[in-house]
Short mmCIF file of C-alpha atoms and ligand atoms in Angstrom, two decimals:
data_model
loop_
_atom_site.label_atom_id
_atom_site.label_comp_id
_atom_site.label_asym_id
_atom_site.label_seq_id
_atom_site.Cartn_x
_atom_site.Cartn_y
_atom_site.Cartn_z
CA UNK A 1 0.00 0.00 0.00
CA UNK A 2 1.25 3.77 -0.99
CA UNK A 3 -1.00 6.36 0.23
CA UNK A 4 0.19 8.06 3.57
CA UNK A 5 2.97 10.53 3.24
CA UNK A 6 3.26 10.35 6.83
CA UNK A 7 4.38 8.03 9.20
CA UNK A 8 2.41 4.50 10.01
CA UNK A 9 1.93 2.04 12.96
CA UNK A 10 0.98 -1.00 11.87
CA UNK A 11 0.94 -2.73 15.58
CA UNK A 12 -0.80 0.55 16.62
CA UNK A 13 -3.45 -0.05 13.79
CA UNK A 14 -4.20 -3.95 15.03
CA UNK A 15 -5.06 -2.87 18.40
CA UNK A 16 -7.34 -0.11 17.77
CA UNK A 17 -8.83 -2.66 15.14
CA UNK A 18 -9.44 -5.07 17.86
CA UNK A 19 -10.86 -2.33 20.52
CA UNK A 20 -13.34 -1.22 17.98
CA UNK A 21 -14.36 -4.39 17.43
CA UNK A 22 -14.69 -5.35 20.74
CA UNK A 23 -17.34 -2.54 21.34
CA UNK A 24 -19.23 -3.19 17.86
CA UNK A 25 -17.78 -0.08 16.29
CA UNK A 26 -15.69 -1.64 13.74
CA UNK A 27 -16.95 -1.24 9.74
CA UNK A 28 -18.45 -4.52 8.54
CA UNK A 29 -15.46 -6.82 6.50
CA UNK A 30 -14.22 -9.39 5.30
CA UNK A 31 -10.80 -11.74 5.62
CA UNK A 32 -10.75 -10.13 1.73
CA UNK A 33 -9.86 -6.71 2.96
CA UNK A 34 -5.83 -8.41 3.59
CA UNK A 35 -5.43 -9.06 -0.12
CA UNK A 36 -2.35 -8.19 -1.68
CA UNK A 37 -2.85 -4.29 -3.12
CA UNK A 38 -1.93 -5.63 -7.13
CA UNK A 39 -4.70 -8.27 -6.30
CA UNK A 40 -7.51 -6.10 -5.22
CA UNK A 41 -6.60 -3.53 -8.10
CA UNK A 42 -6.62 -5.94 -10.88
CA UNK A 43 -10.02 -7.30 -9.19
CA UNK A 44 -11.55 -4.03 -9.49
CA UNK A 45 -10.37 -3.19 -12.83
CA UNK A 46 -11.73 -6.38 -14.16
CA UNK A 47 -14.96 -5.66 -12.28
CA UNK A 48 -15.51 -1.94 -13.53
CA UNK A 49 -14.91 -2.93 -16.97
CA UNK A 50 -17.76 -4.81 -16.20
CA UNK A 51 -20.09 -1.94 -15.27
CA UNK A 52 -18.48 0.19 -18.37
CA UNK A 53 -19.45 -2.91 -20.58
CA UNK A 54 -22.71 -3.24 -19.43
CA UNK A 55 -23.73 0.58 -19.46
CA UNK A 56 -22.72 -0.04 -22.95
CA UNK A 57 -19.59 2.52 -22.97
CA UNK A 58 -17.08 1.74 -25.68
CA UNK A 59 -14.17 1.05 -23.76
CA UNK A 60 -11.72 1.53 -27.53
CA UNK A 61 -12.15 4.99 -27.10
CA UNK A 62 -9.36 7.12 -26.13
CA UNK A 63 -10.96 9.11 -23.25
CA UNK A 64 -12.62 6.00 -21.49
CA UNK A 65 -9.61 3.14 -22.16
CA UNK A 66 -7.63 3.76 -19.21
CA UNK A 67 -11.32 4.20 -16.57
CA UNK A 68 -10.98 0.71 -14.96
CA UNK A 69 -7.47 0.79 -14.14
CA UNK A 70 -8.02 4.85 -12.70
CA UNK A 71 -11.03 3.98 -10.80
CA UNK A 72 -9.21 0.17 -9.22
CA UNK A 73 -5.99 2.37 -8.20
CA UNK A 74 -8.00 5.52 -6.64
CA UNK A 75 -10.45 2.69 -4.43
CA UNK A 76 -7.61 0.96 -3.33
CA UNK A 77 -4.55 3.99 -2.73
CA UNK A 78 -6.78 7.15 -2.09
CA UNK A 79 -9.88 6.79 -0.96
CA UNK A 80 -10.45 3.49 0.50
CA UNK A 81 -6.58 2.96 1.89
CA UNK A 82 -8.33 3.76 5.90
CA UNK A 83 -10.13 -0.08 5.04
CA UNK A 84 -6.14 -1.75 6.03
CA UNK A 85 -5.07 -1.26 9.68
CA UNK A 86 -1.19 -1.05 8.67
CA UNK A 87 -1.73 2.44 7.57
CA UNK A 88 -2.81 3.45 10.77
CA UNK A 89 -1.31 6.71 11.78
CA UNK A 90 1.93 7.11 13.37
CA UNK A 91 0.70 8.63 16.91
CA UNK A 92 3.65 9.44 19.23
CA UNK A 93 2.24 10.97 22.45
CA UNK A 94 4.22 13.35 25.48
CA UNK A 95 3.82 13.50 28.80
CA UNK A 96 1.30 15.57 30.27
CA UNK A 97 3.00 17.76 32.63
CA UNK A 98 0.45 20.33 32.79
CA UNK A 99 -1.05 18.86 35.72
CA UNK A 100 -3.53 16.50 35.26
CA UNK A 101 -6.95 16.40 35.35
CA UNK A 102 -8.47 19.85 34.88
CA UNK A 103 -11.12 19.82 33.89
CA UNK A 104 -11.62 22.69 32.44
CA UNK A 105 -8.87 22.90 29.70
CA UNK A 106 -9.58 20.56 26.73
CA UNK A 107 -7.32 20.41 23.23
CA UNK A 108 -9.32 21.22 20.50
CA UNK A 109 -8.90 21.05 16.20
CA UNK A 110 -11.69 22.66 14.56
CA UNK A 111 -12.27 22.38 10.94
CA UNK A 112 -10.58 19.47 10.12
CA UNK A 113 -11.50 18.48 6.57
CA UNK A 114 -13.10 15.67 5.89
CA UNK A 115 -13.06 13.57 2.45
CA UNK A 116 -15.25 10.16 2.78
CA UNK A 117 -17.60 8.07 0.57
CA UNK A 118 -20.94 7.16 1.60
CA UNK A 119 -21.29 3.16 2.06
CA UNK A 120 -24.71 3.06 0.66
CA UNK A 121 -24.11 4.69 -2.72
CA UNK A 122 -20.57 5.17 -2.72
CA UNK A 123 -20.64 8.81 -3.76
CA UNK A 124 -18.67 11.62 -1.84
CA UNK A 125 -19.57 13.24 1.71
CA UNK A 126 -17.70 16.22 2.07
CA UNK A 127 -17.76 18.16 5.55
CA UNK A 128 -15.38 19.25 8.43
CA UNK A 129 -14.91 17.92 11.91
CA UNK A 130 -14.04 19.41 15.15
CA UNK A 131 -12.76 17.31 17.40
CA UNK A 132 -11.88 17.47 21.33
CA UNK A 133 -10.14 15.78 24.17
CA UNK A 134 -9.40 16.19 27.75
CA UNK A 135 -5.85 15.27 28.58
CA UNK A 136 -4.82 13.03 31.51
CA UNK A 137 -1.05 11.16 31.65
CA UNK A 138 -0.65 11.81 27.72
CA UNK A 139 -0.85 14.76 24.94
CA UNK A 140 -1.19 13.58 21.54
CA UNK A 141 0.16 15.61 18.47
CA UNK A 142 -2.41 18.04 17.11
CA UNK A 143 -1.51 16.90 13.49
CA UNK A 144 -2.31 13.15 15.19
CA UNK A 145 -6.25 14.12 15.60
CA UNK A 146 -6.69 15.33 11.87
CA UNK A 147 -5.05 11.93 10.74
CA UNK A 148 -7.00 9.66 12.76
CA UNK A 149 -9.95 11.66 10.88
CA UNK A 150 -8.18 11.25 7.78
CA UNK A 151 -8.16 7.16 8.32
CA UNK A 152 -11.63 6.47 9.24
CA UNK A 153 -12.76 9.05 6.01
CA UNK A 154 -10.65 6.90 3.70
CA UNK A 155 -13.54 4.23 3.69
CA UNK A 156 -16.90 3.50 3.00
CA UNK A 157 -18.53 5.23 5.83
CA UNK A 158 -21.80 6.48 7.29
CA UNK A 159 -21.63 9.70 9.21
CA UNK A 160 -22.59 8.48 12.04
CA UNK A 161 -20.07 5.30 12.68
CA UNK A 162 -16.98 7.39 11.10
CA UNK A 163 -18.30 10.17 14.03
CA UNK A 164 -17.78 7.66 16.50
CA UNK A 165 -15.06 5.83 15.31
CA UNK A 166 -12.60 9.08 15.43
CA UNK A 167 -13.89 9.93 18.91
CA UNK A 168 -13.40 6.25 20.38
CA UNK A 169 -9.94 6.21 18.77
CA UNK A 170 -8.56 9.37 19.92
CA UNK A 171 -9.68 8.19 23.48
CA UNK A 172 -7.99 4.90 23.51
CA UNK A 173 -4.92 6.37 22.39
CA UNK A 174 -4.31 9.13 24.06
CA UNK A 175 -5.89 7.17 26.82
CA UNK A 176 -9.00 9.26 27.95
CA UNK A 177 -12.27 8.80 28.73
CA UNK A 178 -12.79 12.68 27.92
CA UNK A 179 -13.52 13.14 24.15
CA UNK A 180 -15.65 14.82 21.63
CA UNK A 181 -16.57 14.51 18.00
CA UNK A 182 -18.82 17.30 15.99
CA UNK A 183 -19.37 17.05 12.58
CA UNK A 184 -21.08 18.66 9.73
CA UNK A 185 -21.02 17.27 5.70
CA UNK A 186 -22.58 17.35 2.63
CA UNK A 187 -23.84 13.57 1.59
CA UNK A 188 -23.74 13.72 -2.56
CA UNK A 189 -26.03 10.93 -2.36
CA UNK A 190 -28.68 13.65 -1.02
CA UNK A 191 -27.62 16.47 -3.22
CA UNK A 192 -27.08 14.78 -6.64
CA UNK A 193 -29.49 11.95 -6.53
CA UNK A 194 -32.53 11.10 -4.53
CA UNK A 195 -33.79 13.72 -2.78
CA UNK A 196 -31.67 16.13 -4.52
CA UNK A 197 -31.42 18.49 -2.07
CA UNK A 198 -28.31 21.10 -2.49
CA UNK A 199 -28.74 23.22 0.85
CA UNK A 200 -28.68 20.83 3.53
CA UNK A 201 -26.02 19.34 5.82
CA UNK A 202 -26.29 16.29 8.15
CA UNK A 203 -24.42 17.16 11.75
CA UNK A 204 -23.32 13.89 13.92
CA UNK A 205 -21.96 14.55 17.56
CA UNK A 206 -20.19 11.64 19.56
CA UNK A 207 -19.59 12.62 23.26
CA UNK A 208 -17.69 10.47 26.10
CA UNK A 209 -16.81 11.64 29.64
CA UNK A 210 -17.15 15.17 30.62
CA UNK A 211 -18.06 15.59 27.14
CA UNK A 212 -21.56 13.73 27.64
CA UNK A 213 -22.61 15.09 30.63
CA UNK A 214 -25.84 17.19 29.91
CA UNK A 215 -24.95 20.76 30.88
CA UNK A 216 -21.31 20.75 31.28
CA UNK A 217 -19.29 23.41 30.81
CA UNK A 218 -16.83 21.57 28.45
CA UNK A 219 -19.96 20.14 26.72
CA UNK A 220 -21.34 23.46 25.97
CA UNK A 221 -17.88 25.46 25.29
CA UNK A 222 -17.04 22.80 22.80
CA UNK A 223 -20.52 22.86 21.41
CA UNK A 224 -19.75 26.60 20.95
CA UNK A 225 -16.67 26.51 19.29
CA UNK A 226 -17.80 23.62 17.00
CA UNK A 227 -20.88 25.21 15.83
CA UNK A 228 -19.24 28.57 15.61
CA UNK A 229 -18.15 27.18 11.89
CA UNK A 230 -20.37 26.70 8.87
CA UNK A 231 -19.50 24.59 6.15
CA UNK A 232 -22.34 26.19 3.86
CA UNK A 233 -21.55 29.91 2.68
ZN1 LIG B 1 -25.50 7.50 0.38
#
């Protein structure tokens, strides 16, 4: 596998595997997903020329010859790479040594972009996530929190799992219970087929901890911040 210009942790990647699992928050797949990369390309290729045969696209033509291979190579190396665990971020943590426990001061990325494909319909959802987390013995990288995004986008999601997904992640690595997701996106699905509908977004929330207790103050100065964004001009 290519993709990640950035570091990866492969042994990192099989545990938070097996802790999502363990709490029924892992995406639905197969033994198949461990295939070789040339394997599942060639696969796919073979497979789209399929769909390009069928829709009755002449496949001799210039413009349309090289489609399988293009659309094999992009599932598999840009935006379905999150599916294999060895490309799991890199996420080297320091100690905290601002004291621990307050409870007041919580780490926060706003905005972080998000590029994912809906699992129903496979068709883009484009949005932003803010995410949260209230420190105990470790501080992770603030680069760290946009690439755990990153991963769980580069699969067939639905808003709501990938929501939780980055929240549960972020607090079993940097090991607390304290975390927050927000997230706002556009679902193509909605906008170009269907319903059709261009203006609206679909907002997902996943709170833990101090996060999910009604009326908090973290709970509602996150809320703040996260909202205080719009992804819709
Ligand atoms: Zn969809």
């Amino acid at each position: 596998m290519s993709h990640p210009s950035y570091k990866s942790d492969p042994d990192l990647g099989a545990s938070v595997r097996d802790h999502l699992q363990s709490i029924g928050l892992e995406t639905p797949m197969t033994k198949q997903v461990n295939l070789d990369e040339a394997v599942k390309i060639d696969a796919i290729k073979r497979n789209f020329e399929n769909i390009m045969d069928v829709l009755g696209l002449d496949r001799t033509d210039d413009s349309l010859m090289d489609t399988p291979s293009r659309v094999a190579k992009m599932y598999v190396r840009e935006i379905f790479w999150g599916l294999d665990y060895n490309q799991f971020p890199k996420c080297t943590t320091i100690q905290n040594k601002m004291g621990k426990n307050s409870p007041s001061s919580f780490v926060v990325e706003r905005n972080i972009n998000v590029q994912s494909n809906c699992e129903h319909h496979f068709v883009v959802i484009d949005g932003r996530a803010t995410v949260a987390y209230i420190p105990r013995g470790k501080i992770l990288g603030l680069s760290k929190l946009n690439r755990i995004v990153e991963f769980f986008a580069k699969r067939p999601q639905v808003q709501e799992r990938l929501t939780e997904q980055i929240a549960e992640t972020i607090s079993y690595v940097a090991e607390t219970p304290d975390v927050a997701c927000y997230m706002e996106a556009i679902h193509f699905c909605v906008k170009s087929r269907g319903i059709q509908d261009t203006g609206s977004t679909t907002c997902t929330l996943a709170v833990n901890g101090a996060f999910g207790e009604t009326n908090s103050e973290v709970r509602r100065e996150f809320l703040n911040i996260a909202r205080g964004t719009t992804i819709i001009q």
